[in-house]
Coordinates of C-alpha atoms in Angstrom, one line a residue:
Chain A
V677 CA 16.5 -20.9 99.9
V678 CA 14.1 -20.8 96.9
H679 CA 12.6 -23.9 95.3
L680 CA 10.9 -23.7 92.0
I681 CA 8.2 -26.1 91.1
T682 CA 6.7 -26.5 87.7
G683 CA 3.3 -27.8 87.3
G684 CA 3.0 -27.0 91.0
A685 CA -0.9 -26.7 91.2
G686 CA -1.2 -30.3 90.1
F687 CA -2.2 -33.2 92.4
I688 CA 1.3 -34.5 93.4
A689 CA 3.1 -31.2 93.0
S690 CA 0.8 -29.3 95.4
H691 CA 1.7 -31.9 98.1
L692 CA 5.5 -31.3 97.3
V693 CA 4.9 -27.6 97.7
S694 CA 3.4 -28.1 101.1
A695 CA 6.3 -30.3 102.2
L696 CA 8.9 -27.7 101.1
L697 CA 7.1 -25.0 102.8
L698 CA 7.0 -27.1 106.1
R699 CA 10.7 -27.6 105.8
G700 CA 11.1 -23.7 105.9
H701 CA 11.8 -23.0 102.2
D702 CA 10.4 -20.5 99.9
V703 CA 8.6 -21.8 96.9
V704 CA 7.7 -20.4 93.5
V705 CA 5.1 -22.3 91.5
F706 CA 4.5 -22.2 87.8
D707 CA 1.6 -23.7 86.3
N708 CA -0.6 -23.0 83.2
L709 CA -3.6 -24.3 85.2
A710 CA -4.7 -26.5 82.3
L711 CA -4.6 -29.5 84.4
G712 CA -3.7 -27.9 87.7
N713 CA -6.1 -26.2 90.0
L714 CA -5.1 -23.1 92.2
Q715 CA -7.3 -24.4 95.1
H716 CA -4.8 -27.1 95.6
L717 CA -2.5 -24.2 96.7
D718 CA -4.9 -22.3 99.0
A719 CA -2.9 -23.1 102.2
A720 CA 0.4 -22.7 100.5
L721 CA -0.3 -19.2 99.3
A722 CA -1.8 -18.2 102.5
S723 CA 1.6 -19.1 104.3
G724 CA 3.3 -16.0 102.6
H725 CA 6.2 -18.2 101.5
C726 CA 4.7 -19.3 98.1
T727 CA 4.6 -17.2 94.9
F728 CA 2.4 -18.4 92.1
M729 CA 3.0 -17.5 88.5
Q730 CA 0.4 -18.6 85.8
I731 CA 2.6 -19.3 82.9
D732 CA 3.1 -22.0 80.2
C733 CA 6.6 -23.6 80.7
A734 CA 6.6 -24.7 77.1
N735 CA 7.0 -21.2 76.1
L736 CA 10.6 -20.4 76.9
A737 CA 10.4 -16.6 76.7
E738 CA 7.4 -16.5 79.1
F739 CA 9.0 -19.2 81.4
R740 CA 12.4 -17.3 81.6
A741 CA 10.9 -14.0 82.3
A742 CA 8.6 -15.4 85.1
V743 CA 11.8 -17.0 86.7
G744 CA 13.6 -13.7 86.6
T745 CA 10.6 -11.9 88.2
S746 CA 9.9 -14.4 90.8
L747 CA 13.6 -14.9 92.0
D748 CA 14.0 -11.1 92.0
G749 CA 17.7 -11.4 92.6
R750 CA 17.4 -14.4 95.0
R751 CA 19.3 -17.5 94.1
G752 CA 17.2 -20.5 93.0
F753 CA 18.4 -23.7 94.7
A754 CA 16.4 -26.3 92.9
I755 CA 14.0 -26.8 90.1
W756 CA 11.4 -29.6 90.7
H757 CA 10.1 -30.2 87.4
L758 CA 6.6 -31.8 87.5
A759 CA 4.8 -30.1 84.7
A760 CA 3.6 -32.5 82.1
N761 CA 0.6 -33.7 80.2
S762 CA -1.0 -36.3 82.7
D763 CA -3.9 -37.3 80.2
I764 CA -2.0 -40.2 78.6
P765 CA -4.9 -41.2 76.2
A766 CA -5.1 -37.6 74.9
G767 CA -1.4 -37.6 74.1
I768 CA -1.8 -40.9 72.2
T769 CA -4.4 -39.4 70.0
D770 CA -2.2 -36.3 69.4
P771 CA 1.6 -36.7 69.9
H772 CA 2.0 -32.9 69.8
I773 CA 0.5 -32.7 73.3
D774 CA 3.2 -34.8 75.0
L775 CA 5.8 -33.2 72.8
R776 CA 4.8 -29.9 74.2
D777 CA 3.6 -30.3 77.6
T778 CA 5.7 -33.4 78.7
F779 CA 8.9 -32.8 76.7
L780 CA 9.4 -29.2 75.8
T781 CA 8.7 -28.1 79.3
T782 CA 11.7 -30.1 80.4
F783 CA 13.9 -28.8 77.7
N784 CA 13.0 -25.4 78.7
A785 CA 13.4 -26.1 82.5
L786 CA 16.9 -27.3 81.7
L787 CA 17.7 -24.0 79.8
V788 CA 16.4 -22.0 82.9
M789 CA 18.5 -24.0 85.1
R790 CA 21.6 -23.2 83.0
E791 CA 20.7 -19.4 82.6
F792 CA 20.0 -18.9 86.3
A793 CA 22.7 -21.1 87.5
I794 CA 20.4 -23.3 89.7
P795 CA 22.4 -26.2 91.0
E796 CA 19.7 -28.9 91.5
F797 CA 17.1 -30.4 89.2
H798 CA 14.6 -32.9 90.3
F799 CA 12.4 -34.7 87.7
A800 CA 9.2 -36.5 87.9
S801 CA 9.7 -39.4 85.4
S802 CA 7.5 -42.3 85.2
S803 CA 7.2 -46.1 85.1
A804 CA 5.9 -45.5 81.6
V805 CA 9.4 -45.0 80.3
Y806 CA 9.8 -48.9 80.4
G807 CA 7.2 -50.2 78.4
D808 CA 5.7 -53.6 78.5
F809 CA 8.3 -56.0 80.2
G810 CA 5.7 -58.7 80.7
D811 CA 6.0 -60.5 84.1
L812 CA 9.7 -59.5 84.7
E813 CA 10.3 -57.3 87.6
I814 CA 11.7 -54.0 86.3
S815 CA 14.8 -52.6 87.9
E816 CA 16.5 -49.3 87.0
H817 CA 19.0 -51.5 85.1
A818 CA 16.3 -52.9 82.8
G819 CA 16.6 -52.2 79.1
P820 CA 15.9 -51.3 76.4
C821 CA 13.1 -48.8 77.4
Q822 CA 10.4 -49.2 74.8
P823 CA 7.5 -47.0 76.0
I824 CA 4.2 -47.7 74.4
S825 CA 2.6 -44.2 75.0
N826 CA 3.8 -40.8 73.8
Y827 CA 3.7 -39.8 77.4
G828 CA 6.2 -42.6 78.3
A829 CA 8.2 -41.5 75.3
M830 CA 8.6 -37.9 76.2
K831 CA 9.2 -38.8 79.8
L832 CA 12.2 -40.9 78.5
A833 CA 13.2 -38.2 76.2
S834 CA 13.3 -35.8 79.2
E835 CA 15.4 -38.1 81.3
G836 CA 18.0 -38.2 78.3
Q837 CA 17.9 -34.4 78.0
I838 CA 18.6 -34.1 81.7
C839 CA 21.6 -36.5 81.6
A840 CA 23.1 -34.6 78.8
A841 CA 22.4 -31.1 80.4
L842 CA 24.0 -32.3 83.7
E843 CA 27.1 -33.3 81.9
S844 CA 27.9 -29.6 81.4
R845 CA 25.8 -27.7 83.8
G846 CA 23.9 -28.2 87.1
R847 CA 25.4 -29.8 90.2
R848 CA 22.9 -32.7 90.9
A849 CA 19.7 -34.1 89.5
S850 CA 17.2 -36.7 90.6
I851 CA 15.1 -38.8 88.2
F852 CA 12.1 -40.2 90.1
R853 CA 10.4 -43.0 88.1
F854 CA 6.9 -42.7 89.5
P855 CA 4.6 -45.6 90.0
N856 CA 0.8 -45.1 89.7
V857 CA 0.1 -42.6 92.5
V858 CA -3.1 -42.4 94.5
G859 CA -4.5 -39.8 97.0
T860 CA -6.4 -36.6 97.0
P861 CA -7.1 -34.1 95.5
A862 CA -7.5 -36.7 92.7
T863 CA -7.6 -35.1 89.2
H864 CA -7.6 -38.3 87.2
G865 CA -6.9 -42.1 87.4
V866 CA -8.8 -45.2 87.9
I867 CA -10.1 -44.5 91.5
L868 CA -11.6 -41.1 90.6
D869 CA -12.9 -42.7 87.4
F870 CA -14.7 -45.4 89.3
V871 CA -16.1 -43.1 92.0
N872 CA -17.5 -40.8 89.4
K873 CA -19.0 -43.7 87.5
L874 CA -21.0 -44.7 90.5
R875 CA -22.0 -41.3 91.2
V876 CA -23.6 -41.3 87.8
D877 CA -25.4 -44.5 88.2
K878 CA -25.0 -46.0 91.6
N879 CA -26.1 -49.5 90.3
R880 CA -23.6 -50.1 87.7
L881 CA -19.8 -49.8 87.6
P882 CA -18.5 -50.6 84.0
V883 CA -14.7 -51.3 84.0
L884 CA -12.5 -51.3 80.8
G885 CA -10.7 -54.6 80.3
D886 CA -11.3 -57.8 82.3
G887 CA -10.1 -56.4 85.6
T888 CA -7.0 -58.6 85.7
Q889 CA -4.5 -55.7 85.0
Q890 CA -2.3 -55.4 88.0
K891 CA -0.2 -52.5 89.0
A892 CA 1.5 -51.1 92.1
Y893 CA 0.1 -48.1 93.6
L894 CA 1.8 -45.7 96.0
H895 CA 0.1 -43.2 98.2
V896 CA 1.0 -39.6 97.4
D897 CA 2.4 -38.9 101.0
D898 CA 4.9 -41.8 100.5
L899 CA 5.7 -40.6 97.2
I900 CA 6.6 -37.0 98.5
A901 CA 8.7 -38.5 101.4
A902 CA 10.6 -40.6 98.8
M903 CA 11.3 -37.7 96.6
L904 CA 12.6 -35.4 99.4
F905 CA 14.7 -38.3 100.7
I906 CA 16.4 -39.0 97.3
A907 CA 16.9 -35.4 96.6
E908 CA 18.7 -35.0 100.1
V909 CA 20.8 -38.1 100.4
G910 CA 21.1 -39.4 96.8
P911 CA 24.8 -40.1 96.4
A912 CA 25.4 -39.6 92.7
K913 CA 25.3 -36.6 90.3
I914 CA 22.3 -38.2 88.7
N915 CA 20.1 -40.1 91.1
L916 CA 17.6 -42.4 89.2
Y917 CA 15.3 -44.4 91.2
N918 CA 12.2 -46.4 90.8
I919 CA 9.8 -45.3 93.5
G920 CA 7.0 -47.6 94.5
P921 CA 5.7 -50.0 97.1
R922 CA 7.5 -53.1 97.8
D923 CA 4.6 -55.5 96.6
A924 CA 3.4 -56.6 93.3
G925 CA 0.5 -54.3 93.4
V926 CA -3.3 -54.9 93.1
T927 CA -5.7 -55.7 90.3
V928 CA -8.2 -53.3 88.8
R929 CA -10.8 -55.8 90.1
F930 CA -9.5 -55.1 93.8
I931 CA -9.9 -51.4 93.1
A932 CA -13.4 -51.7 91.7
E933 CA -14.4 -53.8 94.6
C934 CA -12.9 -51.4 97.1
V935 CA -14.8 -48.4 95.4
R936 CA -18.0 -50.3 95.4
E937 CA -17.7 -51.2 99.0
V938 CA -17.2 -47.5 100.0
V939 CA -19.4 -45.7 97.4
S940 CA -22.3 -48.0 96.5
P941 CA -22.2 -51.5 98.1
G942 CA -25.1 -52.9 96.0
A943 CA -23.7 -51.8 92.5
E944 CA -22.9 -54.4 89.9
I945 CA -19.3 -54.5 88.4
I946 CA -19.4 -55.0 84.7
Y947 CA -16.2 -56.2 83.2
G948 CA -15.1 -55.6 79.5
R949 CA -12.8 -57.9 77.6
G950 CA -9.1 -58.2 77.2
N951 CA -6.3 -57.2 79.6
R952 CA -5.6 -53.8 78.4
G953 CA -7.9 -50.9 79.3
W954 CA -6.7 -48.6 76.4
V955 CA -4.0 -48.5 73.8
G956 CA -0.8 -47.3 75.7
D957 CA -1.8 -49.1 78.9
V958 CA 0.6 -51.8 80.3
P959 CA -1.6 -54.9 81.4
R960 CA 0.8 -56.1 84.2
F961 CA 3.6 -54.2 85.8
R962 CA 6.1 -55.2 88.4
Y963 CA 8.6 -52.6 89.8
A964 CA 11.9 -53.5 91.5
T965 CA 12.5 -50.9 94.3
D966 CA 15.5 -52.7 95.9
R967 CA 17.7 -49.9 95.0
L968 CA 15.8 -47.3 97.0
A969 CA 15.4 -49.6 99.8
K970 CA 19.1 -50.1 99.9
L971 CA 19.5 -46.3 99.9
G972 CA 17.5 -46.5 103.2
W973 CA 13.7 -45.6 102.2
E974 CA 10.6 -47.8 102.2
P975 CA 7.0 -46.8 101.8
S976 CA 4.8 -47.0 104.9
L977 CA 1.7 -48.2 102.9
S978 CA 1.4 -51.3 100.7
S979 CA -0.4 -51.0 97.3
E980 CA -3.5 -52.4 99.0
A981 CA -3.3 -50.0 102.0
A982 CA -2.7 -47.1 99.7
V983 CA -5.6 -47.9 97.4
R984 CA -8.1 -48.4 100.4
R985 CA -7.0 -45.1 102.0
A986 CA -7.1 -43.3 98.7
V987 CA -10.7 -44.8 97.9
R988 CA -12.0 -43.4 101.2
D989 CA -10.3 -40.0 100.7
V990 CA -11.7 -39.5 97.2
A991 CA -15.2 -40.7 98.1
A992 CA -15.1 -38.3 101.1
S993 CA -14.0 -35.4 98.9
F994 CA -17.2 -35.4 97.2
L995 CA -19.2 -35.1 100.5
L996 CA -17.5 -31.8 101.5
Chain B
V73 CA 8.4 -50.8 46.1
V74 CA 9.3 -47.4 47.2
H75 CA 11.7 -46.6 50.0
L76 CA 11.9 -43.1 51.6
I77 CA 15.2 -42.1 53.0
T78 CA 15.7 -39.1 55.2
G79 CA 19.1 -37.4 55.3
G80 CA 19.7 -39.4 52.2
A81 CA 22.6 -37.4 51.0
G82 CA 24.8 -38.1 54.0
F83 CA 27.8 -40.3 54.4
I84 CA 26.1 -43.4 55.6
A85 CA 22.7 -42.9 54.0
S86 CA 24.1 -42.5 50.5
H87 CA 25.5 -45.8 50.8
L88 CA 22.1 -47.2 51.9
V89 CA 20.5 -45.5 48.8
S90 CA 22.9 -47.4 46.5
A91 CA 22.4 -50.7 48.3
L92 CA 18.5 -50.3 48.0
L93 CA 18.8 -49.5 44.3
L94 CA 21.0 -52.4 43.7
R95 CA 18.2 -54.6 45.1
G96 CA 15.9 -53.2 42.5
H97 CA 13.9 -50.8 44.7
D98 CA 12.8 -47.3 43.9
V99 CA 14.2 -44.7 46.4
V100 CA 13.2 -41.2 47.4
V101 CA 15.8 -39.1 49.2
F102 CA 14.9 -36.2 51.4
D103 CA 17.8 -34.0 52.6
N104 CA 18.2 -30.3 53.5
L105 CA 21.7 -30.5 52.2
A106 CA 22.9 -28.8 55.4
L107 CA 25.4 -31.6 56.1
G108 CA 24.7 -33.8 53.2
N109 CA 26.1 -33.4 49.8
L110 CA 24.3 -34.1 46.5
Q111 CA 27.4 -35.3 44.9
H112 CA 27.2 -38.4 47.2
L113 CA 24.1 -39.2 45.0
D114 CA 25.5 -38.8 41.6
A115 CA 25.4 -42.5 40.7
A116 CA 22.1 -43.1 42.4
L117 CA 20.4 -40.2 40.6
A118 CA 21.7 -41.4 37.3
S119 CA 20.2 -44.7 37.9
G120 CA 16.7 -43.3 37.1
H121 CA 15.2 -44.9 40.2
C122 CA 16.2 -42.4 42.7
T123 CA 14.2 -39.1 43.2
F124 CA 15.7 -36.3 45.3
M125 CA 13.7 -33.7 47.2
Q126 CA 15.7 -30.8 49.0
I127 CA 13.5 -30.4 52.1
D128 CA 13.7 -29.8 55.7
C129 CA 12.3 -32.8 57.6
A130 CA 11.9 -30.8 60.7
N131 CA 9.2 -28.8 58.8
L132 CA 6.2 -31.0 58.9
A133 CA 4.2 -29.3 56.1
E134 CA 7.1 -29.2 53.9
F135 CA 8.1 -32.9 54.6
R136 CA 4.4 -34.0 54.1
A137 CA 4.0 -32.2 50.8
A138 CA 7.3 -33.6 49.6
V139 CA 6.2 -37.2 50.4
G140 CA 3.0 -36.8 48.8
T141 CA 4.5 -35.4 45.6
S142 CA 7.3 -38.0 45.3
L143 CA 5.0 -40.9 46.0
D144 CA 2.6 -39.7 43.4
G145 CA 0.0 -42.4 44.3
R146 CA 2.5 -45.2 44.7
R147 CA 2.7 -47.0 48.2
G148 CA 5.7 -46.2 50.4
F149 CA 7.1 -49.4 51.9
A150 CA 9.6 -48.1 54.3
I151 CA 10.8 -44.9 55.9
W152 CA 14.7 -45.1 56.7
H153 CA 15.1 -42.3 59.1
L154 CA 18.8 -41.3 58.9
A155 CA 18.4 -37.4 59.0
A156 CA 20.0 -36.0 62.2
N157 CA 22.5 -33.5 63.3
S158 CA 25.7 -35.2 63.1
D159 CA 27.8 -32.5 64.6
I160 CA 27.7 -33.5 68.2
P161 CA 29.8 -30.6 69.7
A162 CA 27.6 -28.1 68.1
G163 CA 24.6 -29.7 69.6
I164 CA 26.1 -29.5 73.1
T165 CA 26.6 -25.7 72.6
D166 CA 23.0 -25.2 71.5
P167 CA 20.5 -27.8 72.5
H168 CA 18.1 -26.5 70.0
I169 CA 20.1 -28.0 67.1
D170 CA 19.5 -31.6 68.2
L171 CA 16.0 -31.0 69.4
R172 CA 15.2 -29.8 65.8
D173 CA 17.5 -31.8 63.5
T174 CA 17.8 -35.1 65.7
F175 CA 14.4 -35.4 67.3
L176 CA 11.7 -33.2 65.5
T177 CA 12.8 -34.9 62.2
T178 CA 11.9 -38.4 63.8
F179 CA 8.7 -37.0 65.2
N180 CA 7.7 -35.8 61.9
A181 CA 8.8 -39.0 60.1
L182 CA 6.5 -41.0 62.3
L183 CA 3.5 -38.7 61.5
V184 CA 4.3 -39.0 57.9
M185 CA 4.5 -42.9 58.3
R186 CA 0.9 -42.8 60.0
E187 CA -0.5 -40.3 57.3
F188 CA 0.8 -42.3 54.4
A189 CA 0.2 -45.7 55.9
I190 CA 3.9 -46.7 55.4
P191 CA 4.3 -50.1 57.1
E192 CA 8.0 -50.2 58.0
F193 CA 10.2 -47.6 59.9
H194 CA 14.0 -48.1 60.2
F195 CA 15.9 -45.8 62.4
A196 CA 19.6 -44.8 62.8
S197 CA 20.0 -44.7 66.5
S198 CA 23.4 -44.5 68.2
S199 CA 25.7 -45.9 70.9
A200 CA 25.4 -42.3 72.3
V201 CA 22.1 -43.3 73.9
Y202 CA 23.8 -45.2 76.5
G203 CA 26.1 -42.6 78.1
D204 CA 29.2 -43.7 79.9
F205 CA 29.0 -47.3 81.2
G206 CA 32.7 -47.2 82.2
D207 CA 34.4 -50.6 81.4
L208 CA 31.2 -52.7 81.3
E209 CA 30.4 -54.3 78.0
I210 CA 27.1 -52.6 76.8
S211 CA 24.2 -54.9 75.6
E212 CA 20.9 -53.7 74.6
H213 CA 19.6 -54.8 77.9
A214 CA 21.7 -52.3 79.7
G215 CA 20.0 -49.5 81.6
P216 CA 19.5 -46.8 82.5
C217 CA 20.4 -44.9 79.3
Q218 CA 22.1 -41.7 80.6
P219 CA 23.3 -40.0 77.4
I220 CA 25.9 -37.2 78.0
S221 CA 25.3 -35.3 74.8
N222 CA 22.3 -33.7 73.6
Y223 CA 22.7 -35.8 70.4
G224 CA 22.6 -39.1 72.4
A225 CA 19.5 -37.6 74.3
M226 CA 17.6 -36.8 71.2
K227 CA 18.4 -40.3 69.6
L228 CA 17.1 -41.9 72.9
A229 CA 13.9 -39.6 72.7
S230 CA 13.6 -40.8 69.0
E231 CA 13.6 -44.4 70.0
G232 CA 11.0 -43.8 72.5
Q233 CA 8.8 -41.9 70.1
I234 CA 9.1 -44.8 67.5
C235 CA 8.1 -47.4 70.1
A236 CA 5.2 -45.5 71.2
A237 CA 4.1 -44.8 67.6
L238 CA 4.5 -48.5 66.7
E239 CA 1.9 -49.4 69.4
S240 CA -0.8 -48.0 67.3
R241 CA 0.5 -47.5 63.8
G242 CA 3.1 -49.1 61.5
R243 CA 3.8 -52.8 61.2
R244 CA 7.5 -53.1 61.9
A245 CA 10.4 -50.9 63.0
S246 CA 14.1 -51.4 63.4
I247 CA 16.2 -49.4 65.9
F248 CA 19.8 -49.6 64.8
R249 CA 22.2 -48.5 67.6
F250 CA 25.1 -47.4 65.3
P251 CA 28.7 -47.7 66.5
N252 CA 31.3 -45.2 65.3
V253 CA 31.3 -45.7 61.5
V254 CA 34.3 -45.0 59.0
G255 CA 34.6 -45.0 55.3
T256 CA 34.2 -42.6 52.5
P257 CA 32.9 -40.1 51.6
A258 CA 34.0 -38.9 55.1
T259 CA 32.1 -35.8 56.3
H260 CA 33.3 -35.7 59.9
G261 CA 35.0 -37.8 62.5
V262 CA 38.4 -38.6 63.9
I263 CA 40.0 -39.9 60.7
L264 CA 39.1 -37.0 58.6
D265 CA 40.1 -34.7 61.3
F266 CA 43.6 -36.1 61.6
V267 CA 43.9 -36.3 57.8
N268 CA 43.0 -32.6 57.4
K269 CA 45.3 -31.6 60.5
L270 CA 48.3 -33.3 58.5
R271 CA 47.3 -31.6 55.2
V272 CA 47.5 -28.2 57.1
D273 CA 50.9 -29.1 58.9
K274 CA 52.6 -32.2 57.6
N275 CA 55.0 -32.2 60.6
R276 CA 52.6 -32.1 63.5
L277 CA 49.4 -34.1 64.4
P278 CA 47.8 -32.5 67.6
V279 CA 45.3 -35.0 69.2
L280 CA 42.6 -34.0 71.7
G281 CA 43.1 -36.0 74.9
D282 CA 45.9 -38.3 75.8
G283 CA 45.1 -40.9 73.0
T284 CA 43.9 -43.7 75.3
Q285 CA 40.2 -43.3 74.4
Q286 CA 39.2 -46.6 72.8
K287 CA 36.1 -47.2 70.7
A288 CA 34.9 -49.8 68.4
Y289 CA 34.7 -48.8 64.6
L290 CA 32.6 -50.4 62.0
H291 CA 33.1 -49.9 58.2
V292 CA 30.3 -48.3 56.5
D293 CA 29.9 -51.4 54.2
D294 CA 29.4 -53.6 57.2
L295 CA 26.9 -51.2 58.7
I296 CA 24.8 -51.2 55.6
A297 CA 24.8 -54.9 55.3
A298 CA 23.7 -55.2 59.0
M299 CA 20.8 -52.7 58.5
L300 CA 19.5 -54.6 55.5
F301 CA 19.8 -57.9 57.3
I302 CA 18.0 -56.7 60.6
A303 CA 15.2 -55.0 58.3
E304 CA 14.8 -58.1 56.5
V305 CA 14.8 -60.9 59.2
G306 CA 14.3 -59.1 62.5
P307 CA 11.7 -61.3 64.2
A308 CA 10.1 -58.7 66.5
K309 CA 7.7 -55.8 65.8
I310 CA 10.5 -53.5 67.0
N311 CA 14.0 -54.9 66.3
L312 CA 16.5 -53.0 68.3
Y313 CA 20.1 -54.0 67.9
N314 CA 23.6 -52.9 68.6
I315 CA 25.6 -52.9 65.5
G316 CA 29.4 -53.1 65.8
P317 CA 32.4 -55.1 65.4
R318 CA 33.1 -58.2 67.6
D319 CA 36.2 -56.6 69.2
A320 CA 36.9 -54.0 71.9
G321 CA 37.8 -51.4 69.4
V322 CA 41.0 -49.4 68.9
T323 CA 42.6 -46.4 70.6
V324 CA 42.8 -42.8 69.4
R325 CA 46.6 -43.4 69.4
F326 CA 46.2 -46.4 67.0
I327 CA 44.1 -44.2 64.6
A328 CA 46.7 -41.4 64.8
E329 CA 49.5 -43.6 64.0
C330 CA 47.5 -45.2 61.1
V331 CA 46.9 -41.7 59.7
R332 CA 50.5 -40.6 60.1
E333 CA 51.8 -43.8 58.5
V334 CA 49.5 -43.2 55.4
V335 CA 49.6 -39.4 55.1
S336 CA 53.0 -38.1 56.6
P337 CA 55.2 -40.7 58.1
G338 CA 57.6 -38.1 59.6
A339 CA 55.1 -36.2 61.6
E340 CA 55.2 -36.0 65.3
I341 CA 51.9 -36.7 67.1
I342 CA 51.2 -34.5 70.0
Y343 CA 48.8 -35.7 72.7
G344 CA 46.8 -33.5 75.0
R345 CA 45.7 -34.4 78.5
G346 CA 42.8 -36.4 80.0
N347 CA 40.9 -39.2 78.5
R348 CA 38.1 -37.0 77.1
G349 CA 38.5 -35.3 73.7
W350 CA 35.6 -33.0 74.4
V351 CA 32.5 -32.6 76.6
G352 CA 29.9 -35.3 75.5
D353 CA 32.7 -37.7 74.5
V354 CA 32.6 -41.0 76.1
P355 CA 36.2 -42.0 77.0
R356 CA 35.9 -45.8 76.8
F357 CA 33.3 -47.8 75.0
R358 CA 32.5 -51.5 74.9
Y359 CA 29.5 -52.8 72.8
A360 CA 28.2 -56.2 73.2
T361 CA 27.0 -57.5 69.7
D362 CA 26.0 -61.1 70.8
R363 CA 22.3 -60.3 69.9
L364 CA 22.9 -59.5 66.3
A365 CA 25.5 -62.4 66.1
K366 CA 22.7 -64.7 67.4
L367 CA 20.4 -63.4 64.6
G368 CA 22.9 -64.5 62.2
W369 CA 25.1 -61.5 61.2
E370 CA 28.7 -60.8 61.8
P371 CA 30.8 -58.0 60.4
S372 CA 33.5 -58.8 57.8
L373 CA 36.0 -56.3 59.2
S374 CA 37.5 -55.8 62.7
S375 CA 37.8 -52.2 64.2
E376 CA 41.3 -52.3 63.2
A377 CA 40.7 -53.5 59.7
A378 CA 38.0 -51.0 59.3
V379 CA 40.1 -48.1 60.4
R380 CA 43.1 -49.2 58.3
R381 CA 40.8 -49.3 55.2
A382 CA 39.1 -46.1 56.0
V383 CA 42.3 -44.2 56.5
R384 CA 43.6 -45.3 53.1
D385 CA 40.3 -44.4 51.5
V386 CA 40.0 -41.0 53.1
A387 CA 43.5 -40.2 52.3
A388 CA 43.2 -41.3 48.8
S389 CA 40.0 -39.2 48.2
F390 CA 42.0 -36.1 48.6
L391 CA 44.3 -37.2 45.7
L392 CA 41.5 -37.4 43.3

């Protein structure tokens, strides 16, 4: 069967492509390469079972034509929609970025699902849909969702549009509420940011905010395992799950110290003020993942272990 | 001070225009007159304190220019955003309708808020954001929202976008989760539908579904009172409230019998099958309104009383 993956040249999606190929599926990847990188797909493309189409999924005519061409009469089994603007601060400056790249891509992917009678739709949503719940542990049943970034708003919009579309078309959908995800090939995020800062000046690591922001981090390998698990065994028509580690996360301070230890042990970490790194950042964040645990899946790495492993891998990637 | 009202020529919004004028405010109304009707504003326009601009709020350039012209150097105090596609079945057939009329109008209204430094934003959201919670009473804290119509999806998207926008701009926002609203001038809805059917054939009243669908109904006068109350005393930056009667609602059967009694007592009511009238309809629906009651507001009419009064008024409007 054929799986279609939007944004497939991105950090997380390229791991998904590999995992689906390993399971013996054919894969078609759509990516505009604005944030993705074709190198992430080198091994996948060499397998002979992965087709790549450079298109913009926000352009419906282009998207539709590419799906028709790539399927070439075969039946698409699932769309994995991971295309989105992953640069949250950019989307806060200009709301049109998330409207187009985070929401309209979803809107179009659902029209494609309908047009090509593709039965399954799996969506990379985000903890950013919730907004700031303070110290409360956030379960899937928490409401109201009040996202504080346009990125989070357009992920929430996408969830709604998926639910509405599944009412009349499509057989099954997954909505994965992603946590912060770490691993390589890192394209953005706090670990890459810190590593890059120390590569510029090995003596100083300036940190936005006072370092007390605490978040849970999941390793990308665990995330992919969870997505495949939910897509396979999710019992509902729409399977909506928080995906994350079972712990309360680690602080920015912990991450800064990890990076320093690996990259430049003598550096001084210089903290800023306040517990928000930037507008749209949620200072503390606690995810309830009981629902997924009850379904039968738990991550293999804690936030601490995931960050430690990712720091080593990101740092090592610069030595290649 | 000047209040800007989008969709101001619609059923509910025209009542809001009158209420704001009564409080001594100046009002500017934007409406594309696709679903609204300028006659609804006859009295308002005669007051000399209401300006009307026929524009499409989904067109940002047009919207922005109209706001500049109508404010003419005055400071806008609040945007009341009520423009939306109110034809839910049409939006299910073509998702682009709700994308444009229900969501992009909100997206643009928030850009206008920012550009013209308007401090308050009040939004007509909907119970349709929740989706089907079965027999559970739905409070504002219920989640996840899984709307089953594109209309509900784009109202949810609008809520998210408002929350994100208020993070960096605007001083206060209200999100009113409307129930089903009845009253005159009726433009759509089950009461008008039934009255029209009996005007076509006074002997037969065909009903979609088996008549057991139960929903709460609020009279438009109560709704406007609640909106003004929340906008004035809501204590949070974003004040999100279910607005509805304190009861569990009435069935379609009750409404059909009310309409028959007033319009054509001898008619036969002919029920269909199933408890859903159309795709995107939620068969049962129970709203928790404790939050608003705790803030200090309760409706004056029950669902039953609101429906009885609206049936009389809608029927009477055809005799004029």
